[in-house]
Amino acid sequence: MMKIDGYNAVISYNPEIELFRGEFVGLNGGADFYAATIDELHQEAANSLKIFLEVCKEKGIEPRKSYSGK
């Protein structure tokens, strides 16, 4: 698990393509990223989240999923 600006991402490693894959969880849309190194993973995560949040702002969408507790 990785946290960027208060948003959590799940990290896995795909040995077939030899890349780490990250995916932010709890969002109203998809925001994933790939990288070969941990440093690149942090950079790609920050870029992916930034773009996702910009799109949400432009469209007036709340970035986080809301849970009704049901």
PDB file of N, CA, C and O in Angstrom, residues 24-61:
ATOM      1  N   PHE A  24      -5.148   3.429  -7.340  1.00  0.00           N
ATOM      2  CA  PHE A  24      -5.760   4.130  -6.219  1.00  0.00           C
ATOM      3  C   PHE A  24      -7.110   3.502  -5.920  1.00  0.00           C
ATOM      4  O   PHE A  24      -7.854   3.133  -6.834  1.00  0.00           O
ATOM      5  N   VAL A  25      -7.407   3.371  -4.641  1.00  0.00           N
ATOM      6  CA  VAL A  25      -8.661   2.746  -4.207  1.00  0.00           C
ATOM      7  C   VAL A  25      -9.559   3.792  -3.561  1.00  0.00           C
ATOM      8  O   VAL A  25      -9.098   4.813  -3.071  1.00  0.00           O
ATOM      9  N   GLY A  26     -10.861   3.535  -3.624  1.00  0.00           N
ATOM     10  CA  GLY A  26     -11.830   4.427  -3.011  1.00  0.00           C
ATOM     11  C   GLY A  26     -12.145   5.661  -3.831  1.00  0.00           C
ATOM     12  O   GLY A  26     -12.698   6.628  -3.312  1.00  0.00           O
ATOM     13  N   LEU A  27     -11.806   5.620  -5.122  1.00  0.00           N
ATOM     14  CA  LEU A  27     -12.080   6.759  -5.995  1.00  0.00           C
ATOM     15  C   LEU A  27     -13.325   6.505  -6.840  1.00  0.00           C
ATOM     16  O   LEU A  27     -13.733   5.361  -7.035  1.00  0.00           O
ATOM     17  N   ASN A  28     -13.894   7.566  -7.372  1.00  0.00           N
ATOM     18  CA  ASN A  28     -15.058   7.470  -8.247  1.00  0.00           C
ATOM     19  C   ASN A  28     -14.697   7.126  -9.680  1.00  0.00           C
ATOM     20  O   ASN A  28     -15.522   7.238 -10.577  1.00  0.00           O
ATOM     21  N   GLY A  29     -13.475   6.734  -9.914  1.00  0.00           N
ATOM     22  CA  GLY A  29     -13.015   6.367 -11.250  1.00  0.00           C
ATOM     23  C   GLY A  29     -11.672   5.681 -11.151  1.00  0.00           C
ATOM     24  O   GLY A  29     -11.147   5.480 -10.056  1.00  0.00           O
ATOM     25  N   GLY A  30     -11.138   5.324 -12.276  1.00  0.00           N
ATOM     26  CA  GLY A  30      -9.864   4.619 -12.295  1.00  0.00           C
ATOM     27  C   GLY A  30      -8.681   5.564 -12.342  1.00  0.00           C
ATOM     28  O   GLY A  30      -8.683   6.539 -13.084  1.00  0.00           O
ATOM     29  N   ALA A  31      -7.703   5.258 -11.526  1.00  0.00           N
ATOM     30  CA  ALA A  31      -6.448   6.007 -11.537  1.00  0.00           C
ATOM     31  C   ALA A  31      -5.348   4.995 -11.232  1.00  0.00           C
ATOM     32  O   ALA A  31      -5.074   4.692 -10.081  1.00  0.00           O
ATOM     33  N   ASP A  32      -4.765   4.445 -12.293  1.00  0.00           N
ATOM     34  CA  ASP A  32      -3.702   3.466 -12.088  1.00  0.00           C
ATOM     35  C   ASP A  32      -2.414   3.939 -12.740  1.00  0.00           C
ATOM     36  O   ASP A  32      -2.403   4.926 -13.472  1.00  0.00           O
ATOM     37  N   PHE A  33      -1.331   3.227 -12.451  1.00  0.00           N
ATOM     38  CA  PHE A  33      -0.015   3.660 -12.917  1.00  0.00           C
ATOM     39  C   PHE A  33       0.934   2.472 -12.902  1.00  0.00           C
ATOM     40  O   PHE A  33       0.721   1.495 -12.180  1.00  0.00           O
ATOM     41  N   TYR A  34       1.973   2.562 -13.729  1.00  0.00           N
ATOM     42  CA  TYR A  34       2.981   1.501 -13.858  1.00  0.00           C
ATOM     43  C   TYR A  34       4.369   2.116 -13.780  1.00  0.00           C
ATOM     44  O   TYR A  34       4.571   3.255 -14.219  1.00  0.00           O
ATOM     45  N   ALA A  35       5.328   1.346 -13.246  1.00  0.00           N
ATOM     46  CA  ALA A  35       6.708   1.818 -13.185  1.00  0.00           C
ATOM     47  C   ALA A  35       7.650   0.643 -12.952  1.00  0.00           C
ATOM     48  O   ALA A  35       7.248  -0.393 -12.426  1.00  0.00           O
ATOM     49  N   ALA A  36       8.903   0.849 -13.319  1.00  0.00           N
ATOM     50  CA  ALA A  36       9.905  -0.204 -13.168  1.00  0.00           C
ATOM     51  C   ALA A  36      10.639  -0.122 -11.829  1.00  0.00           C
ATOM     52  O   ALA A  36      11.156  -1.125 -11.352  1.00  0.00           O
ATOM     53  N   THR A  37      10.692   1.055 -11.232  1.00  0.00           N
ATOM     54  CA  THR A  37      11.398   1.222  -9.960  1.00  0.00           C
ATOM     55  C   THR A  37      10.476   1.878  -8.939  1.00  0.00           C
ATOM     56  O   THR A  37       9.455   2.483  -9.292  1.00  0.00           O
ATOM     57  N   ILE A  38      10.881   1.800  -7.679  1.00  0.00           N
ATOM     58  CA  ILE A  38      10.093   2.417  -6.617  1.00  0.00           C
ATOM     59  C   ILE A  38      10.057   3.936  -6.781  1.00  0.00           C
ATOM     60  O   ILE A  38       9.000   4.557  -6.613  1.00  0.00           O
ATOM     61  N   ASP A  39      11.172   4.549  -7.121  1.00  0.00           N
ATOM     62  CA  ASP A  39      11.185   6.002  -7.334  1.00  0.00           C
ATOM     63  C   ASP A  39      10.231   6.397  -8.457  1.00  0.00           C
ATOM     64  O   ASP A  39       9.471   7.358  -8.328  1.00  0.00           O
ATOM     65  N   GLU A  40      10.267   5.662  -9.561  1.00  0.00           N
ATOM     66  CA  GLU A  40       9.359   5.937 -10.677  1.00  0.00           C
ATOM     67  C   GLU A  40       7.912   5.705 -10.258  1.00  0.00           C
ATOM     68  O   GLU A  40       7.012   6.427 -10.691  1.00  0.00           O
ATOM     69  N   LEU A  41       7.686   4.710  -9.414  1.00  0.00           N
ATOM     70  CA  LEU A  41       6.337   4.407  -8.942  1.00  0.00           C
ATOM     71  C   LEU A  41       5.747   5.604  -8.196  1.00  0.00           C
ATOM     72  O   LEU A  41       4.600   5.988  -8.435  1.00  0.00           O
ATOM     73  N   HIS A  42       6.546   6.222  -7.342  1.00  0.00           N
ATOM     74  CA  HIS A  42       6.088   7.408  -6.612  1.00  0.00           C
ATOM     75  C   HIS A  42       5.771   8.553  -7.579  1.00  0.00           C
ATOM     76  O   HIS A  42       4.750   9.237  -7.427  1.00  0.00           O
ATOM     77  N   GLN A  43       6.629   8.751  -8.576  1.00  0.00           N
ATOM     78  CA  GLN A  43       6.407   9.823  -9.554  1.00  0.00           C
ATOM     79  C   GLN A  43       5.143   9.563 -10.373  1.00  0.00           C
ATOM     80  O   GLN A  43       4.329  10.463 -10.585  1.00  0.00           O
ATOM     81  N   GLU A  44       5.000   8.334 -10.855  1.00  0.00           N
ATOM     82  CA  GLU A  44       3.836   7.996 -11.679  1.00  0.00           C
ATOM     83  C   GLU A  44       2.548   8.060 -10.869  1.00  0.00           C
ATOM     84  O   GLU A  44       1.505   8.474 -11.381  1.00  0.00           O
ATOM     85  N   ALA A  45       2.617   7.661  -9.600  1.00  0.00           N
ATOM     86  CA  ALA A  45       1.440   7.741  -8.733  1.00  0.00           C
ATOM     87  C   ALA A  45       0.998   9.193  -8.571  1.00  0.00           C
ATOM     88  O   ALA A  45      -0.184   9.511  -8.711  1.00  0.00           O
ATOM     89  N   ALA A  46       1.950  10.061  -8.293  1.00  0.00           N
ATOM     90  CA  ALA A  46       1.636  11.482  -8.114  1.00  0.00           C
ATOM     91  C   ALA A  46       1.048  12.073  -9.397  1.00  0.00           C
ATOM     92  O   ALA A  46       0.072  12.828  -9.346  1.00  0.00           O
ATOM     93  N   ASN A  47       1.618  11.723 -10.553  1.00  0.00           N
ATOM     94  CA  ASN A  47       1.105  12.224 -11.834  1.00  0.00           C
ATOM     95  C   ASN A  47      -0.303  11.707 -12.107  1.00  0.00           C
ATOM     96  O   ASN A  47      -1.178  12.464 -12.537  1.00  0.00           O
ATOM     97  N   SER A  48      -0.515  10.425 -11.878  1.00  0.00           N
ATOM     98  CA  SER A  48      -1.822   9.825 -12.125  1.00  0.00           C
ATOM     99  C   SER A  48      -2.888  10.467 -11.237  1.00  0.00           C
ATOM    100  O   SER A  48      -3.976  10.815 -11.702  1.00  0.00           O
ATOM    101  N   LEU A  49      -2.573  10.636  -9.964  1.00  0.00           N
ATOM    102  CA  LEU A  49      -3.526  11.246  -9.031  1.00  0.00           C
ATOM    103  C   LEU A  49      -3.802  12.690  -9.412  1.00  0.00           C
ATOM    104  O   LEU A  49      -4.953  13.131  -9.400  1.00  0.00           O
ATOM    105  N   LYS A  50      -2.770  13.433  -9.777  1.00  0.00           N
ATOM    106  CA  LYS A  50      -2.939  14.838 -10.163  1.00  0.00           C
ATOM    107  C   LYS A  50      -3.889  14.962 -11.351  1.00  0.00           C
ATOM    108  O   LYS A  50      -4.814  15.777 -11.335  1.00  0.00           O
ATOM    109  N   ILE A  51      -3.688  14.146 -12.356  1.00  0.00           N
ATOM    110  CA  ILE A  51      -4.547  14.183 -13.547  1.00  0.00           C
ATOM    111  C   ILE A  51      -5.985  13.798 -13.177  1.00  0.00           C
ATOM    112  O   ILE A  51      -6.942  14.446 -13.588  1.00  0.00           O
ATOM    113  N   PHE A  52      -6.126  12.745 -12.371  1.00  0.00           N
ATOM    114  CA  PHE A  52      -7.462  12.306 -11.957  1.00  0.00           C
ATOM    115  C   PHE A  52      -8.194  13.426 -11.216  1.00  0.00           C
ATOM    116  O   PHE A  52      -9.355  13.719 -11.498  1.00  0.00           O
ATOM    117  N   LEU A  53      -7.508  14.059 -10.267  1.00  0.00           N
ATOM    118  CA  LEU A  53      -8.139  15.130  -9.490  1.00  0.00           C
ATOM    119  C   LEU A  53      -8.469  16.346 -10.353  1.00  0.00           C
ATOM    120  O   LEU A  53      -9.502  16.997 -10.150  1.00  0.00           O
ATOM    121  N   GLU A  54      -7.625  16.663 -11.325  1.00  0.00           N
ATOM    122  CA  GLU A  54      -7.906  17.777 -12.243  1.00  0.00           C
ATOM    123  C   GLU A  54      -9.166  17.506 -13.052  1.00  0.00           C
ATOM    124  O   GLU A  54     -10.007  18.392 -13.224  1.00  0.00           O
ATOM    125  N   VAL A  55      -9.311  16.278 -13.551  1.00  0.00           N
ATOM    126  CA  VAL A  55     -10.494  15.914 -14.336  1.00  0.00           C
ATOM    127  C   VAL A  55     -11.742  15.981 -13.459  1.00  0.00           C
ATOM    128  O   VAL A  55     -12.787  16.501 -13.886  1.00  0.00           O
ATOM    129  N   CYS A  56     -11.647  15.487 -12.239  1.00  0.00           N
ATOM    130  CA  CYS A  56     -12.786  15.552 -11.317  1.00  0.00           C
ATOM    131  C   CYS A  56     -13.208  17.000 -11.077  1.00  0.00           C
ATOM    132  O   CYS A  56     -14.400  17.317 -11.093  1.00  0.00           O
ATOM    133  N   LYS A  57     -12.231  17.863 -10.864  1.00  0.00           N
ATOM    134  CA  LYS A  57     -12.522  19.278 -10.621  1.00  0.00           C
ATOM    135  C   LYS A  57     -13.195  19.910 -11.833  1.00  0.00           C
ATOM    136  O   LYS A  57     -14.184  20.630 -11.704  1.00  0.00           O
ATOM    137  N   GLU A  58     -12.664  19.626 -13.035  1.00  0.00           N
ATOM    138  CA  GLU A  58     -13.235  20.184 -14.265  1.00  0.00           C
ATOM    139  C   GLU A  58     -14.678  19.741 -14.470  1.00  0.00           C
ATOM    140  O   GLU A  58     -15.510  20.503 -14.951  1.00  0.00           O
ATOM    141  N   LYS A  59     -14.982  18.504 -14.095  1.00  0.00           N
ATOM    142  CA  LYS A  59     -16.324  17.946 -14.313  1.00  0.00           C
ATOM    143  C   LYS A  59     -17.237  18.097 -13.104  1.00  0.00           C
ATOM    144  O   LYS A  59     -18.388  17.677 -13.144  1.00  0.00           O
ATOM    145  N   GLY A  60     -16.722  18.667 -12.025  1.00  0.00           N
ATOM    146  CA  GLY A  60     -17.525  18.856 -10.828  1.00  0.00           C
ATOM    147  C   GLY A  60     -17.881  17.550 -10.129  1.00  0.00           C
ATOM    148  O   GLY A  60     -18.951  17.424  -9.542  1.00  0.00           O
ATOM    149  N   ILE A  61     -16.962  16.587 -10.179  1.00  0.00           N
ATOM    150  CA  ILE A  61     -17.187  15.266  -9.595  1.00  0.00           C
ATOM    151  C   ILE A  61     -16.396  15.147  -8.297  1.00  0.00           C
ATOM    152  O   ILE A  61     -15.230  15.549  -8.237  1.00  0.00           O
TER     153      ILE A  61
END
